[in-house]
Amino acid sequence: MNKYVIETENLTKDYHGLIAVDKLSLHVPKGKIYALLGRNGAGKTTTMKMLLNLVRPSGGSIYLFGENHSVFEKKSSHRIGSIIETPAFYENLTAGENLEILARLRGRHRKDTVEHALSVVNLDKENRKLFREYSLGMKQRLGLAAAVMHEPELLILDEPMNSLDPVGIHETRKYLLQLCREKGTTIFISSHVLNEIEQLADVIGVINKGKLLEETDFEELNRRRRRFAEFEVSDINKAALVLERAFQISDYAISGNNQLRLYEKIDLRADINSAFVKEGITVASVNVDSGKLEDYFTELVGGEGIG
């Protein structure tokens, strides 16, 4: 049995000389949550559209469920649910009426297909409201209901947290984790909400200018993310001189206007704190932490973060 639900080999999309996706080779394991990270325009949505046969690749191969799907086969479409960009529904119909149409087209997987899909995204109490009256967050939740109502084996979700409030983000994360852990659903997701991805993903891929920079599981990433001690001080320049002259420390970084991250001799932080105080430097706080996903992403692609 193939261990990858999605696998691509040198997947490429060329828009009249503009390379949107450049020889991308992805490996999405069965029963895992894979997060594809990248800035706007990095190629995430184009990649997902090629997987769903919404955009034709210029080159390379796509394998879904272990089979070559350069020609998307109807027999596999029912095994996949998706949200790509903003979900589209009939404006003059309710959520239930919209899902009822989809249920008739796809076939029912349970007697209460529509009711169950609405309940899992907490829209079952809003069924009298027309779609045009929905907020952006409610529209996004209805898109998720449509994606999961036929109980697919694979979910492809392009920015599913968009427009959701904090409660909606929490509920969506909880539901996706439940789908993956309890039902074995494979989830391929892109997102700008990196703190949520840290709590959600098993594997990440980082794409930049159409190229895959790295693909790694979170266990390996956690081993590699550097531990540091962060000092919040009143005089960052004077504190840096103390580190270099008194402790011969060179592996440090300045974060913000008054935060200094120390990557070596972390166990000496009490002595360092005392030295700062003796030099008249006020220390507001000292924390030990490891690098966040945002830091990792920024270092990998260079420059600014994912936003």
Coordinates of N, CA, C and O in Angstrom, one line a residue, residues 88-252:
A88 N -18.3 29.3 -3.1 CA -19.4 29.8 -3.8 C -20.6 29.0 -3.6 O -20.6 27.8 -3.8
F89 N -21.7 29.7 -3.3 CA -23.0 29.0 -3.2 C -24.1 29.9 -3.8 O -23.9 31.1 -4.2
Y90 N -25.3 29.4 -3.9 CA -26.5 30.1 -4.4 C -26.9 31.2 -3.3 O -27.2 30.8 -2.2
E91 N -26.8 32.4 -3.7 CA -27.0 33.5 -2.8 C -28.5 33.5 -2.2 O -28.7 34.0 -1.1
N92 N -29.5 33.1 -3.0 CA -30.8 33.2 -2.6 C -31.4 31.9 -1.9 O -32.6 31.8 -1.7
L93 N -30.4 31.0 -1.5 CA -30.8 29.8 -0.8 C -30.2 29.8 0.6 O -29.2 30.4 0.8
T94 N -30.8 29.0 1.4 CA -30.2 28.8 2.8 C -29.1 27.8 2.7 O -28.8 27.2 1.7
A95 N -28.4 27.7 3.8 CA -27.2 26.8 3.9 C -27.7 25.4 3.7 O -27.1 24.6 2.9
G96 N -28.8 25.0 4.3 CA -29.3 23.7 4.1 C -29.7 23.4 2.7 O -29.5 22.3 2.2
E97 N -30.4 24.3 2.0 CA -30.8 24.2 0.6 C -29.6 24.0 -0.3 O -29.6 23.2 -1.2
N98 N -28.5 24.8 0.0 CA -27.3 24.7 -0.8 C -26.7 23.3 -0.6 O -26.3 22.7 -1.6
L99 N -26.6 22.8 0.6 CA -26.0 21.5 0.8 C -26.9 20.4 0.3 O -26.4 19.3 -0.1
E100 N -28.2 20.6 0.3 CA -29.1 19.6 -0.2 C -28.8 19.3 -1.7 O -28.8 18.2 -2.2
I101 N -28.5 20.4 -2.4 CA -28.2 20.3 -3.9 C -26.9 19.5 -4.0 O -26.9 18.6 -4.9
L102 N -25.9 19.8 -3.2 CA -24.7 19.0 -3.3 C -24.9 17.6 -2.9 O -24.3 16.7 -3.6
A103 N -25.7 17.3 -1.9 CA -26.0 15.9 -1.5 C -26.6 15.1 -2.6 O -26.3 13.9 -2.8
R104 N -27.5 15.7 -3.4 CA -28.1 15.0 -4.5 C -27.1 14.7 -5.6 O -27.2 13.7 -6.3
L105 N -26.2 15.7 -5.8 CA -25.2 15.5 -6.9 C -24.2 14.4 -6.5 O -23.8 13.6 -7.3
R106 N -23.8 14.4 -5.3 CA -22.7 13.5 -4.8 C -23.2 12.2 -4.3 O -22.5 11.2 -4.3
G107 N -24.5 12.2 -3.9 CA -25.0 10.9 -3.2 C -24.8 11.1 -1.7 O -23.9 11.7 -1.2
R108 N -25.8 10.6 -1.0 CA -25.8 10.7 0.4 C -24.9 9.6 1.1 O -25.0 8.4 0.6
H109 N -24.2 9.9 2.1 CA -23.4 9.0 2.8 C -24.0 8.6 4.2 O -23.5 7.7 4.8
R110 N -25.0 9.3 4.5 CA -25.8 9.0 5.7 C -27.2 9.7 5.6 O -27.3 10.7 4.8
K111 N -28.2 9.2 6.3 CA -29.5 9.8 6.2 C -29.5 11.3 6.6 O -30.3 12.1 5.9
D112 N -28.8 11.7 7.6 CA -28.8 13.1 8.0 C -27.5 13.8 7.5 O -27.0 14.7 8.2
T113 N -27.2 13.6 6.2 CA -26.0 14.2 5.7 C -25.9 15.7 5.8 O -24.9 16.2 6.3
V114 N -27.0 16.4 5.4 CA -27.0 17.8 5.5 C -27.0 18.3 6.9 O -26.2 19.2 7.3
E115 N -27.9 17.8 7.7 CA -28.0 18.2 9.1 C -26.7 18.0 9.9 O -26.2 18.8 10.7
H116 N -26.0 16.9 9.6 CA -24.8 16.6 10.3 C -23.7 17.5 9.9 O -22.9 18.1 10.7
A117 N -23.6 17.8 8.6 CA -22.5 18.7 8.1 C -22.7 20.1 8.7 O -21.7 20.8 9.0
L118 N -24.0 20.6 8.8 CA -24.2 21.9 9.4 C -23.9 21.9 10.9 O -23.4 22.9 11.4
S119 N -24.2 20.8 11.5 CA -23.9 20.8 13.0 C -22.4 20.8 13.3 O -22.0 21.5 14.3
V120 N -21.6 20.2 12.5 CA -20.2 20.1 12.8 C -19.5 21.5 12.7 O -18.4 21.7 13.2
V121 N -20.1 22.4 11.9 CA -19.5 23.7 11.7 C -20.4 24.8 12.5 O -20.2 26.0 12.2
N122 N -21.3 24.3 13.3 CA -22.1 25.2 14.1 C -23.0 26.1 13.3 O -23.1 27.3 13.7
L123 N -23.5 25.6 12.2 CA -24.5 26.4 11.4 C -25.9 25.9 11.4 O -26.8 26.4 10.7
D124 N -26.1 24.9 12.3 CA -27.4 24.2 12.3 C -28.5 25.1 12.9 O -29.7 24.9 12.6
K125 N -28.1 26.2 13.6 CA -29.1 27.1 14.2 C -29.4 28.3 13.2 O -30.2 29.2 13.6
E126 N -28.6 28.3 12.1 CA -28.8 29.5 11.2 C -29.4 29.1 9.9 O -29.2 29.8 8.9
N127 N -30.2 28.0 9.9 CA -30.7 27.5 8.6 C -31.8 28.3 7.9 O -32.1 28.0 6.8
R128 N -32.3 29.3 8.6 CA -33.4 30.1 7.9 C -32.8 31.3 7.2 O -33.4 31.9 6.4
K129 N -31.5 31.6 7.5 CA -30.9 32.7 6.9 C -30.4 32.4 5.5 O -29.8 31.3 5.3
L130 N -30.6 33.3 4.6 CA -30.1 33.1 3.2 C -28.6 33.3 3.2 O -28.0 34.0 3.9
F131 N -27.9 32.6 2.2 CA -26.5 32.7 2.1 C -26.0 34.1 1.9 O -24.9 34.5 2.5
R132 N -26.7 34.9 1.2 CA -26.3 36.3 1.0 C -26.2 37.1 2.3 O -25.6 38.2 2.3
E133 N -26.9 36.6 3.3 CA -26.9 37.3 4.6 C -25.8 36.9 5.5 O -25.7 37.4 6.6
Y134 N -25.1 35.9 5.1 CA -24.0 35.3 5.9 C -22.8 36.3 6.0 O -22.5 37.0 5.0
S135 N -22.1 36.3 7.2 CA -20.8 36.9 7.3 C -19.8 36.1 6.5 O -20.0 35.0 6.2
L136 N -18.6 36.7 6.4 CA -17.5 36.0 5.7 C -17.1 34.8 6.5 O -16.9 33.7 5.9
G137 N -17.1 34.9 7.8 CA -16.8 33.7 8.6 C -17.8 32.6 8.4 O -17.4 31.4 8.4
M138 N -19.1 32.9 8.4 CA -20.1 31.9 8.2 C -20.0 31.3 6.8 O -20.2 30.1 6.7
K139 N -19.7 32.1 5.8 CA -19.5 31.5 4.5 C -18.4 30.5 4.4 O -18.4 29.5 3.8
Q140 N -17.3 30.9 5.2 CA -16.2 30.0 5.2 C -16.5 28.7 5.9 O -16.1 27.6 5.5
R141 N -17.3 28.8 7.0 CA -17.7 27.5 7.7 C -18.7 26.7 6.8 O -18.6 25.5 6.9
L142 N -19.5 27.3 6.0 CA -20.4 26.5 5.1 C -19.5 25.9 4.1 O -19.8 24.7 3.7
G143 N -18.5 26.5 3.6 CA -17.5 25.9 2.7 C -16.9 24.6 3.3 O -16.8 23.6 2.6
L144 N -16.6 24.7 4.5 CA -16.0 23.5 5.2 C -17.1 22.4 5.3 O -16.8 21.2 5.1
A145 N -18.3 22.8 5.6 CA -19.4 21.8 5.7 C -19.6 21.1 4.3 O -19.7 19.9 4.3
A146 N -19.5 21.9 3.3 CA -19.6 21.3 1.9 C -18.5 20.3 1.6 O -18.6 19.3 0.9
A147 N -17.3 20.7 2.1 CA -16.1 19.9 1.8 C -16.1 18.6 2.5 O -15.6 17.6 2.0
V148 N -16.7 18.5 3.7 CA -16.7 17.3 4.5 C -18.0 16.5 4.5 O -18.0 15.4 5.1
M149 N -19.0 17.0 3.9 CA -20.4 16.3 4.1 C -20.4 14.9 3.5 O -21.2 14.1 3.9
H150 N -19.6 14.6 2.5 CA -19.6 13.3 1.9 C -18.5 12.4 2.5 O -18.2 11.3 2.0
E151 N -17.9 12.8 3.6 CA -17.0 12.1 4.4 C -15.8 11.6 3.5 O -15.5 10.4 3.4
P152 N -15.0 12.6 2.9 CA -13.9 12.2 2.0 C -12.7 11.6 2.8 O -12.6 11.9 4.0
E153 N -11.9 10.9 2.1 CA -10.7 10.4 2.6 C -9.6 11.5 2.7 O -8.6 11.4 3.4
L154 N -9.7 12.5 1.8 CA -8.7 13.5 1.6 C -9.4 14.9 1.6 O -10.3 15.1 0.8
L155 N -8.9 15.8 2.4 CA -9.3 17.2 2.4 C -8.2 18.1 1.9 O -7.1 18.0 2.4
I156 N -8.5 18.9 0.9 CA -7.6 19.9 0.4 C -8.2 21.3 0.7 O -9.2 21.7 0.2
L157 N -7.5 22.0 1.6 CA -8.1 23.2 2.2 C -7.2 24.4 2.0 O -6.1 24.4 2.6
D158 N -7.6 25.3 1.2 CA -6.8 26.5 0.9 C -7.3 27.6 1.8 O -8.3 28.2 1.7
E159 N -6.4 28.0 2.8 CA -6.7 29.0 3.8 C -8.1 28.9 4.5 O -8.9 29.8 4.4
P160 N -8.4 27.7 5.1 CA -9.7 27.6 5.7 C -10.0 28.4 6.9 O -11.1 28.5 7.3
M161 N -8.9 29.0 7.5 CA -9.1 29.9 8.7 C -9.5 31.3 8.3 O -9.7 32.1 9.2
N162 N -9.4 31.6 7.0 CA -9.7 33.0 6.6 C -11.1 33.5 7.1 O -12.1 32.8 7.0
S163 N -11.1 34.7 7.6 CA -12.3 35.4 8.0 C -13.0 34.8 9.3 O -14.0 35.2 9.7
L164 N -12.4 33.8 9.9 CA -12.9 33.2 11.1 C -12.5 34.0 12.3 O -11.4 34.5 12.4
D165 N -13.4 34.1 13.3 CA -13.0 34.8 14.5 C -12.3 33.8 15.4 O -12.2 32.6 15.0
P166 N -11.7 34.2 16.5 CA -10.9 33.2 17.3 C -11.6 32.0 17.7 O -11.0 30.9 17.7
V167 N -12.9 32.1 18.0 CA -13.7 30.9 18.4 C -13.8 30.0 17.2 O -13.7 28.8 17.3
G168 N -14.1 30.6 16.0 CA -14.2 29.8 14.8 C -13.0 29.1 14.5 O -13.0 27.9 14.0
I169 N -11.8 29.8 14.6 CA -10.5 29.1 14.4 C -10.3 28.0 15.3 O -9.9 26.9 14.9
H170 N -10.6 28.2 16.6 CA -10.4 27.1 17.6 C -11.3 25.9 17.2 O -10.8 24.7 17.3
E171 N -12.6 26.1 16.9 CA -13.5 25.1 16.6 C -13.1 24.3 15.3 O -13.2 23.1 15.2
T172 N -12.6 25.1 14.3 CA -12.1 24.4 13.1 C -10.9 23.6 13.3 O -10.8 22.4 12.8
R173 N -10.0 24.1 14.1 CA -8.8 23.3 14.4 C -9.2 22.0 15.1 O -8.7 20.9 14.8
K174 N -10.0 22.1 16.1 CA -10.5 21.0 16.9 C -11.1 19.9 16.0 O -10.9 18.7 16.1
Y175 N -12.0 20.4 15.0 CA -12.7 19.5 14.2 C -11.7 18.8 13.2 O -11.8 17.6 12.9
L176 N -10.8 19.6 12.6 CA -9.8 19.0 11.7 C -8.9 17.9 12.4 O -8.7 16.8 11.8
L177 N -8.5 18.2 13.6 CA -7.8 17.2 14.4 C -8.6 16.0 14.6 O -8.1 14.8 14.5
Q178 N -9.8 16.2 14.9 CA -10.7 15.0 15.2 C -10.9 14.2 13.9 O -10.8 12.9 14.0
L179 N -11.1 14.8 12.8 CA -11.2 14.1 11.5 C -9.9 13.3 11.2 O -10.0 12.1 10.8
C180 N -8.8 13.9 11.5 CA -7.5 13.2 11.2 C -7.3 12.0 12.2 O -7.0 10.9 11.8
R181 N -7.4 12.3 13.5 CA -7.0 11.4 14.5 C -8.0 10.2 14.6 O -7.7 9.1 14.8
E182 N -9.3 10.5 14.5 CA -10.4 9.5 14.8 C -10.8 8.8 13.5 O -11.2 7.6 13.5
K183 N -10.9 9.5 12.4 CA -11.4 8.9 11.1 C -10.3 8.7 10.1 O -10.5 8.1 9.1
G184 N -9.0 9.1 10.4 CA -7.9 8.8 9.5 C -7.9 9.7 8.2 O -7.2 9.3 7.2
T185 N -8.7 10.8 8.2 CA -8.7 11.7 7.1 C -7.4 12.3 6.9 O -6.8 12.9 7.8
T186 N -6.9 12.3 5.6 CA -5.6 13.0 5.3 C -6.0 14.5 4.9 O -7.0 14.7 4.2
I187 N -5.3 15.4 5.5 CA -5.6 16.8 5.3 C -4.4 17.6 4.7 O -3.3 17.5 5.3
F188 N -4.6 18.2 3.6 CA -3.6 19.0 3.0 C -4.1 20.5 3.0 O -5.1 20.8 2.4
I189 N -3.4 21.3 3.8 CA -3.9 22.6 4.2 C -2.8 23.7 3.9 O -1.6 23.5 4.1
S190 N -3.3 24.9 3.5 CA -2.4 26.1 3.4 C -3.0 27.1 4.4 O -4.2 27.1 4.6
S191 N -2.2 27.9 5.0 CA -2.6 28.8 6.0 C -1.6 29.9 6.3 O -0.4 29.7 6.2
H192 N -2.1 31.1 6.6 CA -1.2 32.2 7.1 C -1.2 32.2 8.6 O -0.4 32.9 9.2
V193 N -2.1 31.5 9.2 CA -2.2 31.5 10.7 C -1.2 30.5 11.3 O -1.5 29.4 11.6
L194 N 0.1 30.9 11.4 CA 1.1 30.0 11.7 C 1.0 29.5 13.1 O 1.4 28.3 13.4
N195 N 0.5 30.2 14.1 CA 0.4 29.7 15.4 C -0.6 28.6 15.5 O -0.5 27.7 16.3
E196 N -1.6 28.6 14.6 CA -2.6 27.5 14.5 C -1.9 26.3 13.8 O -2.2 25.1 14.2
I197 N -1.1 26.5 12.8 CA -0.5 25.4 12.1 C 0.4 24.7 13.1 O 0.6 23.4 13.0
E198 N 1.1 25.4 14.0 CA 1.9 24.7 15.0 C 1.2 23.8 15.9 O 1.7 22.8 16.3
Q199 N -0.1 24.0 16.1 CA -1.0 23.2 16.9 C -1.7 22.1 16.1 O -2.4 21.3 16.6
L200 N -1.5 22.2 14.8 CA -2.4 21.3 13.9 C -1.6 20.3 13.1 O -1.9 19.2 13.0
A201 N -0.5 20.8 12.4 CA 0.2 20.0 11.4 C 1.1 18.9 11.9 O 1.7 19.1 13.0
D202 N 1.2 17.8 11.2 CA 2.2 16.8 11.4 C 3.4 17.0 10.6 O 4.5 16.7 11.0
V203 N 3.2 17.5 9.4 CA 4.3 17.7 8.4 C 4.1 19.1 7.8 O 2.9 19.6 7.6
I204 N 5.2 19.8 7.5 CA 5.1 21.0 6.7 C 6.0 21.0 5.5 O 7.0 20.4 5.5
G205 N 5.5 21.8 4.5 CA 6.3 22.0 3.3 C 6.4 23.5 3.2 O 5.4 24.2 3.4
V206 N 7.5 24.1 2.9 CA 7.7 25.5 2.7 C 8.0 25.8 1.2 O 8.9 25.3 0.6
I207 N 7.1 26.6 0.6 CA 7.2 26.9 -0.8 C 7.5 28.4 -1.0 O 6.9 29.3 -0.3
N208 N 8.4 28.8 -1.9 CA 8.8 30.2 -2.1 C 9.1 30.4 -3.6 O 9.9 29.6 -4.1
K209 N 8.4 31.3 -4.2 CA 8.5 31.6 -5.6 C 8.4 30.3 -6.4 O 9.1 30.0 -7.4
G210 N 7.4 29.4 -6.0 CA 7.1 28.2 -6.8 C 8.0 27.0 -6.5 O 7.7 25.9 -6.9
K211 N 9.0 27.2 -5.7 CA 9.9 26.1 -5.4 C 9.7 25.6 -3.9 O 9.5 26.4 -3.0
L212 N 9.8 24.3 -3.8 CA 9.8 23.7 -2.4 C 11.1 23.9 -1.8 O 12.1 23.3 -2.2
L213 N 11.2 24.6 -0.7 CA 12.4 24.9 0.0 C 12.7 23.7 1.0 O 13.9 23.4 1.2
E214 N 11.7 23.3 1.7 CA 11.9 22.2 2.6 C 10.6 21.5 2.9 O 9.5 22.0 2.8
E215 N 10.7 20.2 3.3 CA 9.6 19.4 3.6 C 10.1 18.5 4.8 O 11.1 17.8 4.7
T216 N 9.4 18.7 6.0 CA 9.8 18.0 7.2 C 8.7 17.8 8.1 O 7.7 18.5 8.1
D217 N 8.8 16.8 9.0 CA 7.8 16.6 10.0 C 8.1 17.4 11.2 O 9.2 17.9 11.4
F218 N 7.0 17.6 12.0 CA 7.2 18.6 13.1 C 8.1 18.0 14.2 O 8.7 18.8 14.9
E219 N 8.2 16.7 14.4 CA 9.1 16.2 15.3 C 10.6 16.6 15.0 O 11.3 17.0 15.9
E220 N 10.9 16.4 13.7 CA 12.2 16.8 13.3 C 12.4 18.3 13.4 O 13.5 18.8 13.8
L221 N 11.4 19.1 13.1 CA 11.5 20.5 13.1 C 11.7 21.0 14.6 O 12.5 21.9 14.8
N222 N 11.0 20.4 15.5 CA 11.2 20.7 16.9 C 12.6 20.4 17.4 O 13.1 21.1 18.3
R223 N 13.2 19.4 16.9 CA 14.6 19.0 17.3 C 15.6 20.1 16.8 O 16.6 20.4 17.4
R224 N 15.3 20.7 15.6 CA 16.2 21.6 15.0 C 16.0 23.0 15.4 O 16.9 23.8 15.3
R225 N 14.8 23.4 15.9 CA 14.6 24.8 16.3 C 15.4 25.1 17.5 O 15.4 24.3 18.5
R226 N 16.1 26.2 17.5 CA 17.1 26.5 18.5 C 16.4 27.0 19.8 O 15.6 27.8 19.7
R227 N 16.9 26.5 20.9 CA 16.5 27.0 22.2 C 17.3 28.3 22.5 O 18.4 28.5 22.1
F228 N 16.6 29.2 23.1 CA 17.3 30.5 23.4 C 16.8 31.1 24.7 O 15.7 30.8 25.2
A229 N 17.6 32.0 25.3 CA 17.1 32.8 26.4 C 16.9 34.2 25.9 O 17.8 34.8 25.2
E230 N 15.8 34.8 26.2 CA 15.5 36.2 25.7 C 15.4 37.1 26.9 O 14.7 37.0 27.8
F231 N 16.3 38.2 26.8 CA 16.3 39.2 27.8 C 15.6 40.5 27.2 O 15.9 40.9 26.1
E232 N 14.8 41.1 28.1 CA 14.2 42.4 27.7 C 14.9 43.4 28.6 O 14.8 43.4 29.8
V233 N 15.7 44.3 27.9 CA 16.6 45.2 28.6 C 16.3 46.6 28.2 O 15.7 46.9 27.2
S234 N 16.8 47.5 29.1 CA 16.6 49.0 28.8 C 17.6 49.5 27.8 O 17.3 50.5 27.1
D235 N 18.8 48.9 27.7 CA 19.8 49.4 26.8 C 20.4 48.3 26.0 O 21.3 47.5 26.5
I236 N 19.9 48.1 24.8 CA 20.3 46.9 24.0 C 21.7 46.9 23.6 O 22.4 45.9 23.6
N237 N 22.3 48.1 23.2 CA 23.7 48.1 22.8 C 24.6 47.9 23.9 O 25.6 47.1 23.8
K238 N 24.3 48.4 25.1 CA 25.2 48.2 26.3 C 25.1 46.7 26.7 O 26.2 46.1 27.1
A239 N 24.0 46.1 26.6 CA 23.8 44.7 27.0 C 24.6 43.8 26.0 O 25.2 42.8 26.4
A240 N 24.6 44.1 24.7 CA 25.4 43.4 23.8 C 26.9 43.4 24.1 O 27.6 42.4 24.0
L241 N 27.4 44.6 24.5 CA 28.8 44.7 24.8 C 29.1 43.9 26.0 O 30.2 43.3 26.1
V242 N 28.2 43.8 27.0 CA 28.5 43.0 28.2 C 28.6 41.5 27.8 O 29.5 40.8 28.3
L243 N 27.7 41.1 26.9 CA 27.7 39.7 26.5 C 29.1 39.4 25.8 O 29.7 38.3 26.1
E244 N 29.5 40.2 25.0 CA 30.8 40.0 24.2 C 32.0 40.1 25.1 O 32.9 39.2 25.0
R245 N 32.1 41.1 25.9 CA 33.3 41.4 26.7 C 33.4 40.5 27.9 O 34.5 40.0 28.3
A246 N 32.3 40.4 28.6 CA 32.4 39.7 29.9 C 32.2 38.2 29.8 O 32.7 37.4 30.6
F247 N 31.4 37.7 28.8 CA 31.1 36.3 28.6 C 31.6 35.7 27.3 O 31.4 34.5 27.1
Q248 N 32.2 36.5 26.5 CA 32.7 36.0 25.2 C 31.6 35.3 24.4 O 31.8 34.2 23.8
I249 N 30.5 35.9 24.4 CA 29.3 35.4 23.7 C 29.1 36.2 22.4 O 29.0 37.4 22.4
S250 N 29.1 35.4 21.3 CA 28.9 36.1 19.9 C 27.6 35.6 19.3 O 27.1 36.2 18.3
D251 N 27.1 34.4 19.7 CA 25.9 33.9 19.1 C 24.6 34.4 19.8 O 24.0 33.8 20.7
Y252 N 24.2 35.6 19.4 CA 23.0 36.2 19.9 C 22.4 37.1 18.8 O 23.0 37.3 17.8

